[in-house]
Coordinates of C-alpha atoms and ligand atoms in Angstrom, one line a residue:
M1 CA 31.5 3.7 -48.2
S2 CA 28.7 2.6 -50.6
T3 CA 25.4 4.3 -50.4
P4 CA 23.6 1.2 -49.0
T5 CA 26.2 0.9 -46.2
I6 CA 25.8 4.6 -45.3
T7 CA 22.1 4.2 -45.4
T8 CA 22.3 1.2 -43.0
V9 CA 24.7 3.1 -40.6
V10 CA 22.4 6.2 -40.6
F11 CA 19.4 4.0 -40.1
I12 CA 21.0 2.2 -37.1
L13 CA 22.2 5.5 -35.6
I14 CA 18.7 7.1 -36.0
S15 CA 16.9 4.1 -34.5
F16 CA 19.4 4.2 -31.5
G17 CA 18.9 8.0 -31.3
I18 CA 15.1 7.6 -31.2
R19 CA 15.3 4.7 -28.7
W20 CA 17.5 6.9 -26.5
Y21 CA 15.3 10.0 -26.9
L22 CA 12.1 8.0 -26.2
N23 CA 13.8 5.9 -23.5
I24 CA 12.6 2.7 -25.2
P25 CA 14.2 -0.3 -23.5
P26 CA 15.7 -3.0 -25.7
K27 CA 13.4 -6.0 -26.2
A28 CA 13.4 -8.8 -23.7
K29 CA 13.3 -12.3 -25.1
F30 CA 10.5 -14.1 -23.2
P31 CA 7.2 -15.6 -24.4
Q32 CA 4.4 -13.0 -24.5
A33 CA 1.3 -14.1 -22.5
E34 CA -2.1 -13.5 -24.1
L35 CA -4.0 -10.5 -22.8
D36 CA -7.8 -10.1 -23.0
V37 CA -8.0 -6.4 -22.4
G38 CA -11.5 -6.8 -21.0
N39 CA -10.2 -9.2 -18.3
W40 CA -6.7 -8.7 -17.1
H41 CA -7.2 -10.8 -14.0
D42 CA -8.2 -14.0 -15.9
S43 CA -5.5 -13.4 -18.5
L44 CA -2.9 -13.3 -15.8
M45 CA -4.3 -16.3 -13.9
K46 CA -4.1 -18.3 -17.2
A47 CA -0.6 -17.1 -17.9
K48 CA 0.5 -18.0 -14.3
A49 CA -1.0 -21.5 -14.7
K50 CA 0.6 -21.9 -18.2
F51 CA 4.1 -20.6 -17.5
Q52 CA 4.3 -21.9 -13.9
N53 CA 7.9 -21.1 -12.8
K54 CA 9.0 -19.5 -16.1
T55 CA 9.4 -15.9 -17.0
F56 CA 7.0 -14.3 -19.4
I57 CA 5.9 -10.9 -20.7
F58 CA 2.5 -9.5 -19.8
G59 CA 0.6 -6.3 -20.3
G60 CA -0.8 -3.7 -22.8
N61 CA 1.1 -0.5 -23.8
D62 CA 3.7 -0.8 -21.2
P63 CA 4.4 -4.6 -20.9
R64 CA 6.2 -6.0 -17.9
I65 CA 8.5 -9.0 -17.4
I66 CA 6.8 -11.3 -14.9
L67 CA 9.3 -13.4 -13.0
P68 CA 8.5 -16.5 -11.1
N69 CA 8.6 -15.6 -7.4
Y70 CA 11.5 -17.8 -6.4
L71 CA 13.9 -15.8 -8.8
F72 CA 13.3 -12.6 -6.9
E73 CA 15.3 -14.0 -4.0
E74 CA 18.5 -13.3 -6.0
L75 CA 17.4 -9.8 -6.9
K76 CA 15.9 -8.6 -3.6
D77 CA 19.0 -6.9 -2.2
L78 CA 20.5 -5.4 -5.4
P79 CA 21.4 -1.7 -5.1
D80 CA 19.6 1.1 -6.9
D81 CA 22.1 1.3 -9.7
Q82 CA 21.3 -2.3 -10.7
L83 CA 17.6 -2.6 -10.0
S84 CA 15.5 0.3 -8.8
S85 CA 12.2 0.3 -7.0
R86 CA 12.2 4.1 -6.7
Q87 CA 13.0 4.8 -10.3
S88 CA 10.3 2.3 -11.4
A89 CA 7.8 4.1 -9.2
H90 CA 8.9 7.4 -10.7
K91 CA 8.4 6.0 -14.2
V92 CA 5.1 4.1 -13.6
L93 CA 3.6 7.1 -11.8
N94 CA 4.9 9.6 -14.3
G95 CA 6.7 11.4 -11.5
K96 CA 8.1 14.1 -13.8
Y97 CA 4.6 15.4 -14.3
T98 CA 2.6 14.2 -11.3
G99 CA 5.2 14.8 -8.5
L100 CA 4.7 11.1 -7.5
G101 CA 7.4 8.5 -7.1
S102 CA 9.7 8.2 -4.1
N103 CA 10.1 10.7 -1.4
P104 CA 13.3 10.1 0.7
P105 CA 12.4 12.4 3.6
L106 CA 9.1 10.4 4.0
A107 CA 10.7 7.0 3.6
G108 CA 13.4 8.0 6.1
A109 CA 10.9 9.3 8.7
V110 CA 8.7 6.2 8.3
M111 CA 11.7 3.9 8.7
K112 CA 13.3 5.6 11.6
E113 CA 10.9 7.7 13.8
L114 CA 7.6 6.0 13.0
F115 CA 9.2 2.7 13.7
N116 CA 10.8 3.9 16.9
N117 CA 7.7 5.6 18.3
V118 CA 5.2 2.8 18.3
D119 CA 3.8 3.3 21.8
G120 CA 3.3 7.1 21.2
T121 CA 1.6 6.6 17.8
L122 CA -0.6 3.8 19.1
T123 CA -2.0 6.0 21.8
L124 CA -2.8 8.8 19.3
L125 CA -4.2 6.3 16.8
Q126 CA -6.6 4.7 19.3
D127 CA -7.7 8.1 20.4
E128 CA -8.4 9.4 16.9
I129 CA -10.0 6.1 15.7
H130 CA -12.4 6.3 18.7
Y131 CA -13.3 9.9 17.6
A132 CA -13.5 9.0 13.9
V133 CA -15.8 6.0 14.4
E134 CA -18.2 7.9 16.6
E135 CA -18.2 10.8 14.2
G136 CA -18.4 8.6 11.0
I137 CA -20.7 5.7 11.9
G138 CA -22.0 6.7 15.3
S139 CA -25.0 5.0 17.0
C140 CA -26.8 2.1 15.2
P141 CA -29.6 1.0 17.5
D142 CA -30.9 -1.3 14.7
W143 CA -29.2 -3.0 11.8
T144 CA -28.1 -0.1 9.6
P145 CA -26.6 -0.3 6.1
V146 CA -23.2 1.3 5.9
V147 CA -21.4 2.0 2.7
I148 CA -18.2 0.9 4.2
W149 CA -15.6 2.1 1.7
K150 CA -16.7 5.7 2.1
K151 CA -16.8 5.5 5.9
L152 CA -13.4 3.8 6.2
L153 CA -11.9 6.3 3.9
R154 CA -12.8 9.1 6.3
I155 CA -11.7 7.0 9.4
V156 CA -8.4 6.3 7.7
A157 CA -8.0 10.0 6.7
L158 CA -8.5 11.1 10.3
S159 CA -6.4 8.4 12.0
S160 CA -3.5 8.5 9.5
G161 CA -3.7 12.3 9.4
R162 CA -3.3 12.4 13.2
I163 CA 0.1 10.8 12.7
L164 CA 1.0 12.5 9.4
V165 CA 0.3 16.1 10.4
G166 CA -1.3 16.0 13.9
R167 CA -4.3 18.0 15.2
P168 CA -5.9 20.4 14.5
L169 CA -5.1 20.0 10.8
C170 CA -6.1 16.3 10.5
R171 CA -9.7 17.3 11.5
D172 CA -10.0 20.3 9.1
E173 CA -12.8 19.6 6.6
E174 CA -10.9 21.0 3.6
W175 CA -7.9 18.9 4.6
I176 CA -10.0 15.7 4.9
N177 CA -11.5 16.4 1.4
M178 CA -8.0 16.6 0.0
V179 CA -6.8 13.4 1.7
T180 CA -9.9 11.4 0.5
N181 CA -9.7 12.6 -3.1
Y182 CA -6.0 13.0 -3.7
T183 CA -5.1 9.4 -4.6
A184 CA -8.0 9.0 -7.2
D185 CA -7.3 12.4 -8.7
V186 CA -3.6 11.8 -9.1
I187 CA -4.0 8.3 -10.5
S188 CA -6.3 9.8 -13.1
A189 CA -3.5 12.4 -13.9
C190 CA -1.1 9.4 -14.4
Q191 CA -3.6 7.8 -16.9
D192 CA -4.0 11.1 -18.8
V193 CA -0.2 11.3 -19.2
L194 CA -0.2 7.8 -20.7
S195 CA -2.8 8.9 -23.3
V196 CA -0.4 11.5 -24.8
P197 CA 2.2 10.2 -27.3
R198 CA 5.5 10.1 -25.5
F199 CA 7.3 12.6 -27.8
L200 CA 4.5 15.2 -27.3
R201 CA 4.4 14.9 -23.5
P202 CA 6.8 17.8 -22.6
L203 CA 4.6 20.1 -24.7
I204 CA 1.1 19.0 -23.8
V205 CA 1.1 17.3 -20.4
P206 CA 1.8 20.4 -18.2
F207 CA -1.4 21.9 -19.6
L208 CA -3.7 18.9 -18.9
K209 CA -6.5 19.7 -16.5
S210 CA -5.7 16.7 -14.2
I211 CA -2.0 17.6 -14.1
R212 CA -2.8 21.2 -13.1
N213 CA -5.2 19.7 -10.5
A214 CA -2.4 17.6 -9.1
K215 CA -0.2 20.7 -8.9
N216 CA -3.1 22.5 -7.2
Y217 CA -3.1 19.9 -4.4
R218 CA 0.6 20.8 -3.7
L219 CA -0.3 24.5 -3.5
Q220 CA -3.3 23.8 -1.2
V221 CA -1.4 21.5 1.1
A222 CA 1.4 24.0 1.3
K223 CA -1.1 26.7 2.2
K224 CA -2.5 24.6 5.0
L225 CA 0.9 23.8 6.3
R226 CA 2.4 27.3 6.1
P227 CA 1.0 28.7 9.4
Q228 CA 2.5 25.7 11.3
L229 CA 5.8 25.3 9.4
K230 CA 7.7 27.8 11.4
D231 CA 6.7 26.0 14.6
M232 CA 7.4 22.6 13.0
V233 CA 10.9 23.6 11.9
D234 CA 11.5 25.1 15.3
A235 CA 10.3 22.0 17.1
H236 CA 12.4 19.8 14.9
K237 CA 15.6 21.9 15.4
R238 CA 15.3 21.8 19.1
M239 CA 14.6 18.0 19.0
Q240 CA 18.1 17.7 17.5
H241 CA 19.8 18.9 20.7
D242 CA 20.5 16.2 23.2
D243 CA 20.3 18.6 26.0
D244 CA 16.9 19.6 24.9
K245 CA 15.1 16.3 25.7
S246 CA 12.8 18.1 28.1
Y247 CA 11.7 20.4 25.2
F248 CA 11.0 17.3 23.1
E249 CA 9.0 15.7 25.8
S250 CA 7.1 19.0 26.6
L251 CA 6.0 19.3 23.0
P252 CA 2.3 18.6 22.5
D253 CA 1.7 15.1 21.1
D254 CA 0.5 16.6 17.9
F255 CA 4.0 17.8 17.1
H256 CA 5.2 14.2 17.2
N257 CA 4.2 13.6 13.6
L258 CA 5.6 12.5 10.3
A259 CA 5.7 15.9 8.7
V260 CA 7.9 17.2 11.6
W261 CA 10.1 14.0 11.6
S262 CA 10.6 14.3 7.8
L263 CA 12.5 17.5 8.4
G264 CA 15.4 15.5 9.7
H265 CA 15.7 13.4 6.5
Y266 CA 16.6 16.0 4.0
P267 CA 19.9 15.6 2.2
P268 CA 22.7 17.7 3.8
G269 CA 22.5 21.4 2.7
E270 CA 18.8 21.1 1.5
V271 CA 16.5 23.4 3.4
P272 CA 12.9 22.3 3.8
T273 CA 10.3 24.7 2.4
T274 CA 6.5 24.6 2.8
E275 CA 6.3 23.3 -0.8
S276 CA 8.8 20.4 -0.2
V277 CA 7.0 19.4 3.1
A278 CA 3.7 19.6 1.2
I279 CA 5.1 17.1 -1.4
T280 CA 6.3 14.8 1.4
V281 CA 2.9 14.9 3.1
L282 CA 1.1 14.2 -0.2
S283 CA 3.5 11.3 -0.8
G284 CA 2.5 10.0 2.6
I285 CA -1.2 10.3 1.8
F286 CA -0.6 8.5 -1.5
A287 CA 1.3 5.7 0.2
A288 CA -1.1 5.2 3.1
T289 CA -4.7 6.1 2.2
H290 CA -5.8 4.0 -0.7
T291 CA -3.7 1.0 0.4
M292 CA -5.2 1.0 3.8
N293 CA -8.7 1.6 2.6
V294 CA -8.6 -1.3 0.1
T295 CA -7.2 -3.6 2.8
L296 CA -9.7 -2.5 5.5
T297 CA -12.7 -2.7 3.2
N298 CA -11.8 -6.2 2.2
I299 CA -11.4 -7.1 5.9
L300 CA -14.8 -5.7 6.7
F301 CA -16.4 -7.6 3.8
D302 CA -14.8 -10.8 5.2
L303 CA -15.9 -10.1 8.7
A304 CA -19.5 -9.6 7.5
A305 CA -19.3 -12.8 5.4
H306 CA -17.9 -14.8 8.4
P307 CA -19.8 -13.6 11.5
E308 CA -18.8 -16.8 13.3
C309 CA -15.3 -15.3 13.6
A310 CA -16.3 -12.1 15.4
D311 CA -16.6 -13.6 18.9
I312 CA -13.4 -15.6 18.5
L313 CA -11.6 -12.3 17.7
R314 CA -13.4 -10.4 20.5
D315 CA -12.4 -13.0 23.0
E316 CA -8.8 -12.6 22.0
I317 CA -9.0 -8.8 22.1
E318 CA -10.6 -8.7 25.5
R319 CA -8.2 -11.3 27.0
I320 CA -5.1 -9.3 25.8
S321 CA -6.5 -5.9 26.6
A322 CA -7.3 -7.1 30.2
E323 CA -3.5 -7.4 30.6
E324 CA -3.1 -3.7 29.9
P325 CA -3.4 -1.1 32.7
N326 CA -6.0 1.0 30.9
G327 CA -7.3 -1.5 28.4
K328 CA -5.5 0.3 25.5
F329 CA -3.1 -1.6 23.3
R330 CA 0.6 -1.0 23.4
K331 CA 3.6 -2.2 21.3
K332 CA 4.1 -5.2 23.6
S333 CA 0.4 -6.3 23.5
M334 CA -0.3 -5.9 19.7
P335 CA 1.8 -9.0 18.7
K336 CA -0.3 -11.2 21.1
L337 CA -3.4 -10.7 18.8
K338 CA -2.5 -13.8 16.8
K339 CA -6.0 -14.6 15.5
L340 CA -6.6 -11.0 14.4
D341 CA -3.2 -10.9 12.7
S342 CA -4.1 -14.2 10.9
F343 CA -7.6 -12.9 9.8
I344 CA -6.2 -9.7 8.3
K345 CA -3.3 -11.5 6.5
E346 CA -5.7 -14.1 5.1
S347 CA -8.1 -11.3 3.9
Q348 CA -5.1 -9.6 2.2
R349 CA -3.9 -12.9 0.7
V350 CA -7.2 -13.6 -1.0
N351 CA -7.7 -9.9 -1.9
P352 CA -4.4 -8.5 -2.9
I353 CA -4.1 -4.9 -3.9
G354 CA -2.5 -5.7 -7.2
S355 CA -1.9 -8.7 -9.4
A356 CA 1.8 -7.8 -9.8
V357 CA 4.1 -6.5 -7.1
L358 CA 7.8 -5.9 -6.6
L359 CA 7.9 -3.5 -9.5
R360 CA 11.5 -2.8 -10.4
L361 CA 13.3 -1.0 -13.2
V362 CA 16.5 -2.6 -14.5
T363 CA 19.1 0.1 -14.1
A364 CA 22.3 -2.0 -14.5
P365 CA 23.7 -0.6 -17.8
K366 CA 24.5 -4.1 -19.1
G367 CA 21.2 -5.6 -17.8
I368 CA 21.0 -8.5 -15.4
T369 CA 21.5 -12.2 -16.0
L370 CA 19.8 -14.5 -13.5
S371 CA 21.1 -17.9 -12.3
N372 CA 18.7 -19.8 -14.7
G373 CA 20.1 -17.9 -17.7
D374 CA 17.2 -15.4 -18.0
Y375 CA 18.5 -12.0 -19.2
L376 CA 16.7 -8.8 -18.1
P377 CA 17.7 -5.9 -20.4
Y378 CA 18.5 -2.4 -19.1
G379 CA 15.4 -0.2 -18.9
T380 CA 12.9 -3.0 -18.7
T381 CA 10.4 -3.2 -15.8
I382 CA 10.0 -6.5 -13.9
C383 CA 7.6 -7.6 -11.3
V384 CA 6.2 -10.8 -9.7
P385 CA 2.6 -12.0 -9.1
P386 CA 1.4 -12.8 -5.6
A387 CA 2.4 -16.5 -5.4
R388 CA -0.2 -17.8 -2.9
H389 CA -3.1 -15.8 -4.0
T390 CA -4.8 -18.9 -5.6
S391 CA -3.8 -22.4 -6.4
A392 CA -2.8 -21.3 -9.9
I393 CA 0.8 -22.2 -9.2
D394 CA 1.6 -25.8 -8.8
P395 CA 2.7 -26.5 -5.2
K396 CA 5.8 -28.1 -6.4
H397 CA 7.0 -24.7 -7.4
L398 CA 6.3 -23.2 -4.0
S399 CA 8.4 -23.4 -0.9
P400 CA 7.6 -26.3 1.4
M401 CA 5.0 -25.5 4.2
P402 CA 3.0 -27.5 6.7
P403 CA -0.3 -28.8 5.4
Q404 CA -3.0 -26.2 5.1
P405 CA -6.4 -25.6 3.5
S406 CA -6.6 -25.1 -0.2
L407 CA -5.3 -21.7 -1.3
D408 CA -8.7 -21.1 -3.1
E409 CA -10.5 -21.0 0.2
F410 CA -10.7 -18.1 2.7
H411 CA -9.5 -19.7 5.9
P412 CA -9.3 -17.1 8.7
W413 CA -6.9 -19.0 10.9
R414 CA -4.6 -20.2 8.2
F415 CA -1.6 -18.3 9.5
S416 CA -2.2 -18.6 13.2
D417 CA -2.6 -22.4 12.6
L418 CA 0.7 -22.4 10.6
R419 CA 2.4 -20.6 13.4
Q420 CA 1.6 -23.5 15.8
H421 CA 3.9 -25.8 13.8
K422 CA 7.4 -26.3 15.2
G423 CA 9.8 -23.9 13.6
Q424 CA 7.0 -21.7 12.2
E425 CA 6.2 -19.8 15.4
N426 CA 7.8 -16.5 14.2
K427 CA 6.8 -16.7 10.6
H428 CA 3.5 -15.8 8.8
H429 CA 2.9 -12.5 10.5
F430 CA 0.8 -9.9 8.7
V431 CA 4.0 -7.8 8.2
T432 CA 6.3 -10.7 7.2
T433 CA 7.6 -10.4 3.7
S434 CA 9.0 -13.2 1.6
T435 CA 9.1 -14.1 -2.1
E436 CA 5.7 -15.7 -1.5
S437 CA 4.2 -13.1 0.8
T438 CA 4.7 -9.9 -1.3
I439 CA 1.8 -7.6 -0.7
F440 CA 4.1 -5.2 1.2
G441 CA 6.9 -5.8 -1.3
H442 CA 10.1 -7.7 -0.2
G443 CA 13.8 -7.1 0.2
R444 CA 15.6 -3.8 0.4
W445 CA 12.6 -1.7 -0.7
A446 CA 9.8 -3.5 1.2
C447 CA 7.1 -1.1 2.6
P448 CA 8.6 0.6 5.6
G449 CA 5.1 1.7 6.7
R450 CA 3.8 -1.9 7.1
F451 CA 4.3 -2.0 10.9
F452 CA 2.4 1.2 11.3
A453 CA -0.2 0.0 8.8
A454 CA -0.7 -3.2 10.8
N455 CA -1.3 -1.2 14.0
E456 CA -3.7 1.2 12.4
I457 CA -5.7 -1.6 10.6
K458 CA -5.8 -3.7 13.8
S459 CA -6.8 -0.6 15.9
I460 CA -9.7 0.2 13.5
V461 CA -10.9 -3.4 13.4
I462 CA -10.7 -3.6 17.2
E463 CA -12.8 -0.4 17.7
L464 CA -15.4 -1.7 15.2
L465 CA -15.7 -5.2 16.7
R466 CA -15.9 -3.9 20.2
R467 CA -18.7 -1.5 19.3
Y468 CA -20.8 -3.2 16.7
D469 CA -22.2 -6.4 15.4
I470 CA -21.1 -6.5 11.8
G471 CA -23.0 -8.6 9.3
V472 CA -25.1 -8.8 6.2
G473 CA -28.3 -7.6 7.8
P474 CA -30.9 -9.1 10.0
A475 CA -32.1 -11.5 7.4
G476 CA -28.8 -11.9 5.6
Q477 CA -30.0 -9.5 2.9
G478 CA -26.8 -7.5 2.5
E479 CA -25.7 -7.1 -1.1
G480 CA -27.2 -10.4 -2.3
E481 CA -30.0 -11.3 -4.6
G482 CA -32.6 -12.0 -2.0
E483 CA -33.0 -13.0 1.6
G484 CA -30.3 -15.2 2.9
K485 CA -28.4 -15.1 -0.4
W486 CA -25.7 -12.7 0.6
K487 CA -22.8 -12.6 -1.8
R488 CA -19.5 -11.0 -1.0
P489 CA -19.4 -7.7 -2.9
V490 CA -17.5 -7.8 -6.2
T491 CA -13.9 -6.8 -6.6
F492 CA -13.2 -4.7 -9.6
N493 CA -10.1 -5.4 -11.6
V494 CA -8.6 -2.4 -13.4
E495 CA -5.5 -3.6 -15.4
M496 CA -3.2 -4.9 -12.7
G497 CA -5.0 -3.4 -9.7
Y498 CA -8.0 -4.6 -7.6
V499 CA -10.6 -2.5 -5.8
P500 CA -13.4 -3.8 -3.6
D501 CA -16.8 -2.4 -4.6
P502 CA -16.8 1.1 -3.2
T503 CA -20.6 1.3 -3.3
A504 CA -21.4 -1.9 -1.4
S505 CA -23.1 -1.8 2.1
I506 CA -22.7 -4.1 5.0
Y507 CA -24.8 -3.8 8.2
F508 CA -23.9 -2.5 11.6
K509 CA -25.8 -2.8 14.9
D510 CA -24.7 -1.5 18.3
R511 CA -23.7 -4.5 20.5
D512 CA -25.7 -5.2 23.6
L513 CA -23.1 -4.7 26.2
Ligands
HEM601 C1 -2.0 -1.9 3.8 C2 -1.3 -0.9 3.6 C3 -0.1 -0.8 2.7 C4 0.3 -1.6 1.7 C5 -0.4 -2.8 1.1 C6 1.6 -1.0 1.2 C7 2.3 -1.6 0.2 C8 3.5 -1.1 -0.3 C9 4.3 -1.7 -1.3 C10 4.0 -2.9 -2.2 C11 5.5 -0.9 -1.5 C12 6.6 -1.2 -2.4 C13 7.5 -2.2 -1.8 C14 8.4 -3.0 -2.8 O1 8.2 -2.9 -4.0 O2 9.2 -3.8 -2.3 C15 5.4 0.2 -0.5 C16 6.3 1.2 -0.4 C17 6.2 2.2 0.5 N1 5.2 2.4 1.5 FE1 3.7 1.1 1.8 N2 1.9 0.1 2.0 C18 0.9 0.2 2.9 C19 0.9 1.2 3.9 C20 1.8 2.2 4.0 C21 1.8 3.2 5.1 C22 0.7 3.3 6.1 C23 2.9 4.0 4.9 C24 3.3 5.2 5.6 C25 3.0 5.6 6.8 C26 3.6 3.5 3.8 C27 4.8 4.0 3.3 C28 5.5 3.5 2.2 C29 6.7 4.2 1.7 C30 7.3 5.5 2.2 C31 7.2 3.3 0.6 C32 8.4 3.6 -0.3 C33 9.6 3.2 0.4 C34 10.9 3.7 -0.4 O3 10.8 4.4 -1.4 O4 12.0 3.3 0.2 N3 3.0 2.4 3.3 N4 4.2 0.0 0.2

């Protein structure tokens, strides 16, 4: 072999070796959308409008393949060894260092027990929310400004905590501090990992302050759980025996929680430890706290901006709760709250949590070829944008639907109105997923916690609407630039994520009952 040939062969081998070592995916052949790093949102909106139903590449250091929504239908049920949601989460969240990614015991417990114990969890939720609202917002005899993000974060920490670990732990101040800070701290750890060159990560990342902090959370949560773990394991073991139903029923409600249920979802032969349960609990906090808080803050901003909706919602709430023996909502009464369901779905449509969802890693060794000929190489990350967020996508590329107000408007009864059309009665629920309603994902890996999330969000909104008038202040001052000029607080856009202004206030006043 001549020297140039040997050099070429060595070069190719080395570049493949480097690619393998650094796990760099082969290049995808799609047009690259322009990115203004100072404004990801506008860049993506422009790209959506430009490429319409064509695939394109978007992003900075870790670019993603953005698929048109309709194509996801042929991918949604692919198995993990072709297209993986969990591996993409592990990669995007730098699970190797942060401990984040998927947690099968959590996903299993959410899918099975949380789903099957709706009445039990609803009773606990309503009880905890009542306590949390009293403790967190309390009495407001006059219009009182409330920094709603912060208040809701604590209300969510308490109410989700009641279902995640039960009382007394969910009301422990150190615990609440961990729950409210964990998501932000661990996200900053993820960003720190990204700032280290890939080949140096194994050497440097374990010593980063934020990474040690993330590990510290695991130790702290394990410490909090340790005194109860023996009782939890014991309770769980005895729940397994059919003849021990009476024991299950005699357990205090606070043992009917996700941490205990997760013990039944370990792979055979794996024994739970306080550390492994701590990781499951932290994964639950990560999955539930920030997502719920963003959604609820947006709903509260929309309620303040549309005070004309409050009495319509209250009428529905009181009419349905009057059918319940003690006025509390149960599994069978929740779906009757159609206007409330529509309001929160519309708020979520206009204010999605991210500009790209359905993140998946292509794991099929030969890549995936789609019906339109698009080729998705092995190791690339794909996602889709929320289709009906705005009118950026030409309606001819969206699925046919009955006439409805422009997608650029907030229309609280959009979905309850749609459900009045023949054949649409059972569509357009808050928890419904489709290629065009993707906030909770879609397909095989869609969020299993969305049914619980819907009940928790609705229960919090119900408690607040029953107790307070919610608005932008007596003279409409709110966050605006002068009397009567209230503007909805801004939404911050950080790369592909959106966050409602965490410092903005809205006004609360006790209702005259
Ligand atoms: C408004 C609140 C929430 C939003 C917007 C949300 C959104 C999502 C999304 C987009 C996914 C990925 C789905 C996909 O790619 O197809 C997901 C996964 C997941 N969510 Fe949620 N979620 C919320 C609340 C919750 C809650 C309250 C829980 C638990 C109680 C939860 C537990 C999970 C779990 C365990 C997964 C991973 C499933 C798996 O690996 O199989 N989520 N969520």
